[in-house]
DNA sequence: TGTGTGCAAATGTCCAGACAAGATGTAAGG
DNA sequence: CCTTACATCTTGTCTGGACATTTGCACACA
């Protein structure tokens, strides 16, 4: 039998996996909007020139990932982030997340000079009205491209000359500052709080509206004052995999 | 075509589900010992007088549950609890997660029947005024004898007969209940909250007054209702520890 | 002794088709 | 107007095949 051509070029994945990826892409692109019904198995079967079995195998994945829900007599419906159960989402891809969570990269979204309002001043350990540099970014998983946490770092303006030459710095900021500002960290203040996730972060991370987060606040203090203060907003449902990492990392000598 | 008789009597479950239950029972009974290979798909197909597709559907479940692992060219191997991939378990039970990570043990401090007040009722998923059994305890590290977390588990009174024979049960309660109450966990609800640590726990764990905690709430839900609800109070500084590990993982090279 | 080759067996992938069962809209009948 | 029966579309279940891919092992060969 003449081999059917691959749906994706240069691809040796099984057919159902190729179809599954294509459909996943379409979901991301909004080709099948949230709440709508996807084409029926028969239609997909015709479009991809594959048997219903193969289509079903692809759809099975989408269901297990929580992208769609299927009902007999109705069809395959794209479900929204709000109706999606975070349980199954994280649950089904445990192994995947496991590896994914280790390799990460950080993307700076915005650098801006801001004046501290009183509340923020207390948090970062500065004075109200003082100008600080705010660096906002998102840490992503290398493989899956999923957001891990939103990060905001505040650096006093007197240290701006230290961070400015490194707009693409990937590592911990405090290391950069400690080294280049020739300062010694004397104290690290940490605080964890439960907070609603800021609205723009929700959009940024693609979370469901009303998400809340665990906020980790850190202040690195030198003898000359606060060197840097950072906020990490972790989506609450991802807290679980921080724990999982903990577990997997415990065995090898760290 | 003459209807094939059901494998289980008085049963309207689909064939693959019946076969799956049968095989699961055999695994429990040790018919297929841990480490051994189960019969091949072809053999099972012959025994149950079903097509290979149907057998595979049943085996798929066993694999997803972590009972067996399947390898092309080899077969379907029964895997033990210890070698079993942490796929299902690690996510459903924090207790077990910690057990694997570091050596811990659990001490039950108190078992008491309590009536739910409205707030508690909502948390555990019961009705206000209902009587539930509360099991309180502390999980300790084996080596250092340090408290890891305070645990309170709530079990509906109708399940008390299941837990009563095991006052010294060390493992995850939900396993005990799932097995002995013959119930299947259909849903796990998780919630993380930041809360002040209850005063008696503070004393119990030897923490400083005013300590606060991360509370992890879990509800294991079966078709008959909530099987067990558990609260884990983790001292906040240990949560920080978890996160610090996470952070150190982002930049392995110092 | 070690090594490679080929075969058999097992699961993985895929097909075309069949009927069951649930959901929904429509038309006939009260 | 409401109800019931039916047609139709969907996914769920199941069959009996086919070939691909991986693995383990026996066997021949150097």
Coordinates of C-alpha atoms (C1' of nucleotides) in Angstrom, one line a residue:
Chain A
X1 CA 0.0 0.0 0.0
X2 CA 1.2 3.4 -0.8
X3 CA 2.3 5.2 2.3
X4 CA 0.0 8.1 3.2
X5 CA 1.8 11.3 3.4
X6 CA 2.5 12.8 6.7
X7 CA 0.3 15.6 7.9
X8 CA 3.3 17.3 9.3
X9 CA 6.4 17.5 7.2
X10 CA 9.5 15.5 8.1
X11 CA 7.7 13.7 10.8
X12 CA 7.9 10.2 11.9
X13 CA 5.4 10.5 14.7
X14 CA 2.4 8.1 14.5
X15 CA -0.5 9.5 12.7
X16 CA -2.7 10.0 15.7
X17 CA 0.0 12.0 17.4
X18 CA 0.4 14.3 14.3
X19 CA -3.3 14.8 14.2
X20 CA -3.4 15.5 17.9
X21 CA -0.8 18.2 17.6
X22 CA -2.6 19.8 14.7
X23 CA -5.8 19.9 16.7
X24 CA -4.0 21.2 19.7
X25 CA -2.6 24.0 17.6
X26 CA -6.0 24.9 16.2
X27 CA -7.3 25.1 19.8
X28 CA -4.5 27.5 20.6
X29 CA -5.2 29.5 17.5
X30 CA -8.8 29.8 18.3
X31 CA -9.9 27.9 15.2
X32 CA -12.3 26.0 17.5
X33 CA -13.4 28.7 19.9
X34 CA -14.0 27.9 23.6
X35 CA -17.5 26.6 24.0
X36 CA -18.0 25.5 20.4
X37 CA -18.3 22.0 19.1
X38 CA -15.4 20.6 17.2
X39 CA -16.0 18.8 13.9
X40 CA -17.4 15.3 14.5
X41 CA -15.2 12.3 14.3
X42 CA -16.5 11.5 10.9
X43 CA -15.7 14.9 9.6
X44 CA -12.2 14.9 11.1
X45 CA -11.8 11.4 9.8
X46 CA -12.5 12.7 6.3
X47 CA -10.4 15.8 6.6
X48 CA -7.3 13.9 7.9
X49 CA -8.0 10.9 5.7
X50 CA -7.7 8.6 8.6
X51 CA -9.9 6.1 10.2
X52 CA -12.2 7.0 13.1
X53 CA -10.0 4.9 15.4
X54 CA -7.1 7.1 14.7
X55 CA -9.1 10.3 15.2
X56 CA -10.4 9.0 18.4
X57 CA -6.9 8.3 19.7
X58 CA -6.0 11.9 19.0
X59 CA -9.2 13.2 20.6
X60 CA -8.5 11.0 23.6
X61 CA -5.4 13.0 24.3
X62 CA -7.2 16.3 24.0
X63 CA -9.7 15.1 26.5
X64 CA -7.1 13.8 28.9
X65 CA -5.4 17.1 28.8
X66 CA -8.6 18.8 29.6
X67 CA -8.9 20.7 26.3
X68 CA -12.2 19.2 25.4
X69 CA -15.1 17.3 26.8
X70 CA -16.9 14.7 24.8
X71 CA -20.4 13.6 25.2
X72 CA -22.3 10.8 23.5
X73 CA -25.0 12.2 21.4
X74 CA -23.6 15.7 21.4
X75 CA -20.1 15.9 20.3
X76 CA -16.7 17.2 21.3
X77 CA -16.9 20.5 23.0
X78 CA -14.0 22.9 23.6
X79 CA -14.0 23.8 27.2
X80 CA -12.8 27.0 28.8
X81 CA -10.1 27.4 31.3
X82 CA -12.7 28.1 33.9
X83 CA -14.6 24.9 33.5
X84 CA -11.4 22.9 33.0
X85 CA -10.5 20.9 36.0
X86 CA -7.0 21.8 37.1
X87 CA -6.9 18.4 38.6
X88 CA -6.8 16.4 35.4
X89 CA -4.7 19.0 33.7
X90 CA -1.8 18.6 36.0
X91 CA -2.6 15.1 36.8
X92 CA -2.3 13.5 33.4
X93 CA 0.9 15.0 32.4
X94 CA 2.8 14.5 35.6
X95 CA 5.8 12.8 33.9
X96 CA 5.9 15.4 31.3
X97 CA 5.8 18.3 33.8
X98 CA 8.5 16.6 35.8
X99 CA 11.1 17.0 33.1
X100 CA 9.7 20.2 31.8
X101 CA 9.8 22.0 35.1
X102 CA 13.5 21.6 35.5
X103 CA 14.6 23.4 32.4
X104 CA 13.3 26.9 32.4
X105 CA 14.0 30.3 30.9
X106 CA 13.2 33.7 31.9
X107 CA 11.8 36.5 29.7
X108 CA 11.9 40.1 30.7
X109 CA 8.7 41.8 29.5
X110 CA 9.1 45.3 30.8
X111 CA 11.6 47.5 32.5
X112 CA 10.3 50.7 34.0
X113 CA 11.1 53.3 36.5
X114 CA 8.4 53.8 39.0
X115 CA 7.8 55.8 42.1
X116 CA 7.0 53.7 45.2
X117 CA 3.6 54.2 46.8
X118 CA 3.5 53.7 50.5
X119 CA 2.4 50.1 50.5
X120 CA 4.9 49.1 47.9
X121 CA 7.6 51.1 49.8
X122 CA 7.1 49.0 52.8
X123 CA 7.2 45.8 50.9
X124 CA 10.4 46.5 49.0
X125 CA 12.0 48.3 52.0
X126 CA 12.3 51.7 50.4
X127 CA 10.7 55.1 51.0
X128 CA 7.4 56.3 49.6
X129 CA 8.0 58.5 46.6
X130 CA 11.4 57.1 45.9
X131 CA 12.1 56.0 42.4
X132 CA 13.0 52.4 41.8
X133 CA 13.5 50.3 38.6
X134 CA 10.9 47.6 38.1
X135 CA 11.8 44.6 36.0
X136 CA 8.8 42.4 35.1
X137 CA 9.1 39.1 33.4
X138 CA 7.8 35.5 33.2
X139 CA 9.6 32.3 33.8
X140 CA 8.6 29.6 31.3
X141 CA 9.2 26.0 31.0
X142 CA 11.8 25.3 28.3
X143 CA 9.9 22.4 26.6
X144 CA 6.3 23.0 27.0
X145 CA 6.3 26.8 27.0
X146 CA 4.1 26.9 30.0
X147 CA 4.4 29.8 32.5
X148 CA 5.8 28.9 35.8
X149 CA 5.6 32.2 37.6
X150 CA 5.4 35.9 37.1
X151 CA 8.3 37.8 38.5
X152 CA 8.7 41.5 39.4
X153 CA 12.0 42.7 40.7
X154 CA 12.6 46.1 42.2
X155 CA 16.1 47.7 42.2
X156 CA 16.8 51.0 43.7
X157 CA 17.7 53.7 41.1
X158 CA 21.2 54.0 42.5
X159 CA 21.9 50.5 41.2
X160 CA 20.4 50.9 37.8
X161 CA 23.8 51.2 36.2
X162 CA 24.4 47.6 37.3
X163 CA 21.5 46.0 35.7
X164 CA 21.2 48.1 32.6
X165 CA 24.0 46.4 30.7
X166 CA 22.3 43.0 31.1
X167 CA 18.8 43.3 29.7
X168 CA 18.8 39.6 28.9
X169 CA 20.3 38.3 32.1
X170 CA 18.9 34.9 32.8
X171 CA 20.3 34.0 36.2
X172 CA 19.3 35.3 39.7
X173 CA 19.5 39.1 39.7
X174 CA 20.9 39.3 43.2
X175 CA 24.0 37.5 42.1
X176 CA 24.5 40.0 39.3
X177 CA 24.0 42.9 41.7
X178 CA 26.1 41.4 44.5
X179 CA 29.0 40.9 42.1
X180 CA 28.8 44.1 40.1
X181 CA 27.8 46.5 42.8
X182 CA 30.4 45.0 45.0
X183 CA 27.9 44.6 47.8
X184 CA 27.5 41.9 50.3
X185 CA 24.2 40.5 51.1
X186 CA 23.8 40.6 54.8
X187 CA 20.2 39.5 55.1
X188 CA 17.5 38.0 53.1
X189 CA 13.9 38.6 54.2
X190 CA 11.3 36.3 52.9
X191 CA 7.6 36.3 53.0
X192 CA 4.9 34.2 51.6
X193 CA 1.4 35.5 51.1
X194 CA -1.7 34.3 49.4
X195 CA -2.9 37.0 47.0
X196 CA -5.2 37.3 44.1
X197 CA -3.2 37.2 41.0
X198 CA -2.9 40.7 39.4
X199 CA -5.2 41.0 36.4
X200 CA -2.4 41.7 33.8
X201 CA -0.5 38.7 35.0
X202 CA -3.6 36.6 34.6
X203 CA -3.7 37.6 31.0
X204 CA 0.0 37.2 30.6
X205 CA 0.0 33.7 32.0
X206 CA -3.2 32.6 30.4
X207 CA -4.8 31.7 33.7
X208 CA -8.5 31.7 34.5
X209 CA -10.0 34.9 35.8
X210 CA -10.0 35.2 39.5
X211 CA -7.0 33.0 39.9
X212 CA -5.1 33.6 43.0
X213 CA -1.5 33.0 43.7
X214 CA 1.1 32.4 46.3
X215 CA 3.3 35.4 46.3
X216 CA 6.9 34.9 47.4
X217 CA 8.5 38.2 48.4
X218 CA 12.3 38.4 48.9
X219 CA 14.4 41.3 49.9
X220 CA 18.2 41.2 49.7
X221 CA 19.6 43.6 52.1
X222 CA 23.2 45.0 52.2
X223 CA 24.8 47.3 54.6
X224 CA 23.8 50.2 52.2
X225 CA 20.2 49.2 52.2
X226 CA 18.0 47.1 50.0
X227 CA 19.7 45.8 47.0
X228 CA 16.8 44.2 45.3
X229 CA 13.3 43.1 46.2
X230 CA 11.5 40.5 44.1
X231 CA 8.0 39.2 43.9
X232 CA 7.2 35.8 42.5
X233 CA 3.6 35.1 41.8
X234 CA 3.1 31.4 41.5
X235 CA -0.3 30.2 40.3
X236 CA -1.8 28.3 43.1
X237 CA -2.3 25.1 41.1
X238 CA 1.3 25.0 40.2
X239 CA 2.3 24.9 43.9
X240 CA 1.7 21.2 43.6
X241 CA 4.5 20.7 41.2
X242 CA 6.9 22.6 43.2
X243 CA 6.4 19.9 45.7
X244 CA 6.8 17.3 43.2
X245 CA 10.1 18.7 42.2
X246 CA 11.1 18.7 45.8
X247 CA 10.4 15.0 46.0
X248 CA 12.2 14.1 42.8
X249 CA 15.2 16.3 43.8
X250 CA 15.6 14.8 47.2
X251 CA 17.3 11.6 46.1
X252 CA 20.4 12.9 44.3
X253 CA 22.7 14.6 46.7
X254 CA 22.0 18.3 46.2
Chain B
X1 CA -25.6 -12.8 16.5
X2 CA -26.2 -14.4 19.8
X3 CA -25.3 -11.9 22.6
X4 CA -22.2 -12.9 24.4
X5 CA -22.8 -13.5 28.0
X6 CA -21.4 -11.1 30.5
X7 CA -18.3 -12.0 32.2
X8 CA -19.6 -10.7 35.4
X9 CA -23.2 -11.6 36.4
X10 CA -26.0 -9.1 36.4
X11 CA -23.7 -6.5 34.9
X12 CA -24.5 -4.0 32.2
X13 CA -21.0 -2.5 32.2
X14 CA -19.3 -2.5 28.8
X15 CA -17.2 -5.5 28.1
X16 CA -13.8 -3.8 28.5
X17 CA -14.8 -2.5 31.9
X18 CA -15.8 -6.0 33.1
X19 CA -12.6 -7.4 31.9
X20 CA -10.7 -4.6 33.5
X21 CA -12.3 -5.3 36.8
X22 CA -11.6 -9.0 36.5
X23 CA -8.0 -8.4 35.8
X24 CA -7.7 -5.9 38.6
X25 CA -9.1 -8.5 41.0
X26 CA -6.6 -11.0 39.8
X27 CA -3.8 -8.6 40.5
X28 CA -5.2 -8.1 44.0
X29 CA -5.4 -11.8 44.5
X30 CA -1.9 -12.4 43.3
X31 CA -2.9 -14.5 40.3
X32 CA -0.4 -12.4 38.4
X33 CA 2.4 -11.9 40.8
X34 CA 4.3 -8.7 41.0
X35 CA 7.2 -8.7 38.5
X36 CA 5.6 -11.3 36.3
X37 CA 4.3 -10.9 32.8
X38 CA 0.6 -11.1 32.3
X39 CA -0.9 -13.1 29.5
X40 CA -0.4 -11.6 26.1
X41 CA -3.2 -9.6 24.5
X42 CA -3.8 -12.6 22.2
X43 CA -4.2 -15.0 25.1
X44 CA -6.5 -12.7 27.0
X45 CA -8.4 -12.1 23.9
X46 CA -8.9 -15.8 23.6
X47 CA -9.8 -16.3 27.2
X48 CA -12.4 -13.5 27.4
X49 CA -13.6 -14.2 23.9
X50 CA -13.2 -10.6 23.0
X51 CA -11.3 -8.8 20.3
X52 CA -7.8 -7.5 20.9
X53 CA -9.1 -3.9 20.8
X54 CA -11.4 -4.6 23.8
X55 CA -8.6 -6.2 25.7
X56 CA -6.3 -3.3 25.0
X57 CA -9.0 -0.9 26.3
X58 CA -9.0 -2.9 29.6
X59 CA -5.2 -3.0 29.8
X60 CA -5.1 0.7 29.1
X61 CA -6.8 1.3 32.4
X62 CA -4.5 -0.9 34.3
X63 CA -1.6 1.0 32.9
X64 CA -3.1 4.4 33.7
X65 CA -3.6 3.3 37.2
X66 CA -0.1 2.2 37.5
X67 CA -0.8 -1.5 38.0
X68 CA 1.2 -2.7 35.0
X69 CA 3.7 -1.4 32.6
X70 CA 3.6 -2.4 28.9
X71 CA 6.5 -2.7 26.6
X72 CA 6.5 -3.4 22.9
X73 CA 8.3 -6.6 22.2
X74 CA 8.1 -7.7 25.8
X75 CA 4.6 -7.7 27.2
X76 CA 2.6 -6.5 30.1
X77 CA 4.4 -6.6 33.4
X78 CA 2.9 -6.4 36.8
X79 CA 4.8 -3.7 38.7
X80 CA 5.1 -3.4 42.4
X81 CA 4.2 -0.5 44.6
X82 CA 7.7 0.5 45.0
X83 CA 8.7 0.4 41.4
X84 CA 5.4 1.7 40.3
X85 CA 5.7 5.0 38.6
X86 CA 4.6 7.8 40.9
X87 CA 2.0 8.7 38.3
X88 CA -1.1 8.3 40.3
X89 CA -0.1 8.2 43.9
X90 CA 2.3 11.0 44.3
X91 CA -0.3 13.4 43.2
X92 CA -3.1 12.1 45.4
X93 CA -1.3 11.9 48.6
X94 CA 1.1 14.3 50.1
X95 CA 1.8 11.9 52.8
X96 CA 3.2 9.4 50.5
X97 CA 5.1 12.0 48.6
X98 CA 7.0 12.9 51.7
X99 CA 7.4 9.3 52.6
X100 CA 9.4 8.8 49.5
X101 CA 11.3 12.0 49.6
X102 CA 12.5 11.7 53.2
X103 CA 11.8 9.1 55.8
X104 CA 9.0 10.1 57.9
X105 CA 6.5 8.6 60.2
X106 CA 3.1 9.6 61.3
X107 CA 1.7 9.6 64.8
X108 CA -2.0 9.8 65.4
X109 CA -2.6 12.0 68.4
X110 CA -6.4 11.9 68.6
X111 CA -9.4 10.3 67.1
X112 CA -12.7 11.9 67.9
X113 CA -16.2 12.1 66.6
X114 CA -17.2 15.6 65.9
X115 CA -20.2 17.4 64.6
X116 CA -19.5 19.7 61.6
X117 CA -20.1 23.4 62.0
X118 CA -21.1 25.2 58.9
X119 CA -17.7 26.4 57.9
X120 CA -16.1 23.0 58.4
X121 CA -19.0 21.4 56.6
X122 CA -18.3 23.4 53.5
X123 CA -14.6 22.6 53.7
X124 CA -14.9 18.9 54.0
X125 CA -17.9 18.6 51.7
X126 CA -20.4 17.5 54.3
X127 CA -23.6 18.9 55.9
X128 CA -23.6 21.1 59.0
X129 CA -24.4 19.1 62.1
X130 CA -23.4 15.8 60.5
X131 CA -21.1 13.7 62.5
X132 CA -17.7 12.9 61.1
X133 CA -14.6 11.2 62.6
X134 CA -11.6 13.4 63.0
X135 CA -8.2 11.9 63.0
X136 CA -5.4 14.3 64.2
X137 CA -1.8 13.6 64.0
X138 CA 1.7 14.9 63.3
X139 CA 4.1 13.7 60.6
X140 CA 7.7 13.6 61.8
X141 CA 11.1 13.2 60.1
X142 CA 12.6 9.9 60.9
X143 CA 16.1 11.2 61.3
X144 CA 15.8 14.5 63.0
X145 CA 12.6 14.1 64.8
X146 CA 11.3 17.3 63.5
X147 CA 7.7 18.0 62.8
X148 CA 6.8 18.2 59.1
X149 CA 3.2 19.0 59.2
X150 CA 0.1 18.7 61.3
X151 CA -2.6 16.6 59.7
X152 CA -6.3 16.5 60.3
X153 CA -8.4 14.0 58.4
X154 CA -12.1 13.9 58.4
X155 CA -14.0 10.7 57.5
X156 CA -17.7 10.4 57.3
X157 CA -19.2 8.4 60.1
X158 CA -20.5 5.8 57.7
X159 CA -16.9 4.9 56.9
X160 CA -15.8 4.7 60.5
X161 CA -15.9 0.9 60.5
X162 CA -13.2 1.0 57.8
X163 CA -10.7 3.0 59.7
X164 CA -11.4 1.7 63.2
X165 CA -9.5 -1.6 62.8
X166 CA -6.4 0.4 61.9
X167 CA -5.6 2.8 64.7
X168 CA -1.9 2.7 63.8
X169 CA -2.2 2.9 60.1
X170 CA 0.8 4.7 58.7
X171 CA 0.1 4.9 55.0
X172 CA -2.2 7.2 53.1
X173 CA -5.7 7.0 54.5
X174 CA -7.3 7.3 51.2
X175 CA -5.8 4.0 50.0
X176 CA -7.1 2.3 53.1
X177 CA -10.5 3.7 52.5
X178 CA -10.6 3.1 48.8
X179 CA -9.6 -0.5 49.2
X180 CA -11.7 -1.4 52.2
X181 CA -14.8 0.7 51.5
X182 CA -14.8 -0.6 47.9
X183 CA -15.0 2.9 46.6
X184 CA -13.4 4.5 43.6
X185 CA -12.0 8.0 43.9
X186 CA -13.5 10.0 41.2
X187 CA -12.3 13.4 41.9
X188 CA -9.7 15.0 44.1
X189 CA -10.3 18.6 45.1
X190 CA -7.2 20.6 46.2
X191 CA -6.9 23.9 47.8
X192 CA -4.0 25.8 49.3
X193 CA -4.6 28.6 51.8
X194 CA -2.5 30.8 54.0
X195 CA -3.7 30.5 57.6
X196 CA -2.5 31.2 61.1
X197 CA -1.4 28.0 62.7
X198 CA -3.9 26.8 65.3
X199 CA -2.7 27.4 68.8
X200 CA -2.6 23.8 69.9
X201 CA -0.7 22.8 66.8
X202 CA 1.9 25.5 67.6
X203 CA 2.4 23.9 71.0
X204 CA 2.4 20.4 69.5
X205 CA 5.0 21.3 66.9
X206 CA 7.1 23.5 69.1
X207 CA 6.8 26.5 66.9
X208 CA 7.0 30.1 67.9
X209 CA 3.7 31.8 68.9
X210 CA 2.0 33.5 66.0
X211 CA 3.4 31.2 63.4
X212 CA 1.3 30.9 60.4
X213 CA 1.0 28.1 57.9
X214 CA 0.2 27.0 54.5
X215 CA -2.8 24.8 54.7
X216 CA -3.3 22.2 52.0
X217 CA -6.9 21.0 51.8
X218 CA -7.8 17.8 49.9
X219 CA -11.1 16.1 49.4
X220 CA -11.3 12.7 47.9
X221 CA -14.7 12.3 46.3
X222 CA -16.4 9.1 45.3
X223 CA -19.7 8.6 43.6
X224 CA -21.2 8.2 47.1
X225 CA -19.9 11.4 48.3
X226 CA -16.8 12.6 50.1
X227 CA -14.6 9.7 51.3
X228 CA -12.1 11.7 53.2
X229 CA -11.1 15.3 53.6
X230 CA -7.7 16.2 55.0
X231 CA -6.0 19.3 56.1
X232 CA -2.2 19.6 56.2
X233 CA -0.8 22.5 58.1
X234 CA 2.7 23.1 56.9
X235 CA 4.8 25.6 58.9
X236 CA 5.5 28.5 56.5
X237 CA 9.2 28.3 56.8
X238 CA 9.1 24.9 55.4
X239 CA 7.2 26.1 52.4
X240 CA 9.9 28.6 51.8
X241 CA 12.3 25.7 51.8
X242 CA 10.4 24.1 49.1
X243 CA 10.6 27.2 47.0
X244 CA 14.2 27.7 47.7
X245 CA 14.8 24.3 46.3
X246 CA 12.8 25.2 43.3
X247 CA 14.9 28.3 42.8
X248 CA 18.2 26.5 43.2
X249 CA 17.0 24.2 40.5
X250 CA 16.7 26.9 38.0
X251 CA 20.3 27.6 38.0
X252 CA 22.1 24.3 38.7
X253 CA 25.5 25.8 37.9
X254 CA 25.6 27.9 41.0
Chain C
dT1 C1' 34.5 -17.2 23.6
dG2 C1' 32.3 -13.5 21.7
dT3 C1' 29.4 -11.7 18.1
dG4 C1' 26.2 -10.9 14.8
dT5 C1' 22.0 -12.6 12.3
dG6 C1' 17.5 -14.0 11.8
dC7 C1' 13.2 -15.6 13.8
dA8 C1' 9.3 -15.5 16.8
dA9 C1' 6.5 -13.1 19.9
dA10 C1' 4.7 -9.1 21.9
dT11 C1' 2.8 -4.5 21.8
dG12 C1' 2.0 -0.3 18.8
dT13 C1' -0.5 1.6 15.0
dC14 C1' -4.2 1.6 11.7
dC15 C1' -8.1 0.2 9.0
dA16 C1' -13.3 -0.4 7.5
dG17 C1' -17.2 -1.4 9.2
dA18 C1' -21.1 -2.6 12.5
dC19 C1' -24.3 -1.8 16.1
dA20 C1' -25.5 0.5 20.8
dA21 C1' -26.7 4.4 23.3
dG22 C1' -27.4 9.2 24.3
dA23 C1' -29.1 13.8 22.7
dT24 C1' -31.8 16.7 19.9
dG25 C1' -35.1 18.5 16.9
dT26 C1' -39.4 17.6 14.4
dA27 C1' -43.7 16.2 13.2
dA28 C1' -47.9 13.7 14.3
dG29 C1' -51.4 13.1 17.6
dG30 C1' -53.7 14.0 22.0
Chain D
dC1 C1' -50.7 23.7 23.8
dC2 C1' -48.4 19.7 25.3
dT3 C1' -46.9 15.0 24.7
dT4 C1' -45.1 11.2 22.2
dA5 C1' -42.9 8.8 18.7
dC6 C1' -39.5 9.0 15.3
dA7 C1' -35.5 10.4 12.5
dT8 C1' -31.0 11.7 12.8
dC9 C1' -26.6 12.9 14.4
dT10 C1' -23.2 12.2 17.8
dT11 C1' -19.9 9.4 20.6
dG12 C1' -19.3 4.7 22.8
dT13 C1' -18.3 -0.1 22.2
dC14 C1' -16.7 -3.9 19.5
dT15 C1' -15.1 -6.9 15.7
dG16 C1' -11.5 -9.1 12.9
dG17 C1' -8.3 -8.2 10.6
dA18 C1' -3.4 -6.0 8.8
dC19 C1' 1.3 -4.3 9.0
dA20 C1' 5.1 -1.8 11.9
dT21 C1' 8.3 -1.8 15.5
dT22 C1' 10.6 -3.4 19.4
dT23 C1' 12.6 -7.0 22.1
dG24 C1' 14.6 -11.3 23.5
dC25 C1' 16.6 -15.5 22.3
dA26 C1' 18.5 -19.3 19.8
dC27 C1' 21.8 -20.3 16.5
dA28 C1' 25.4 -20.1 13.3
dC29 C1' 29.8 -18.1 12.5
dA30 C1' 34.3 -16.1 13.3

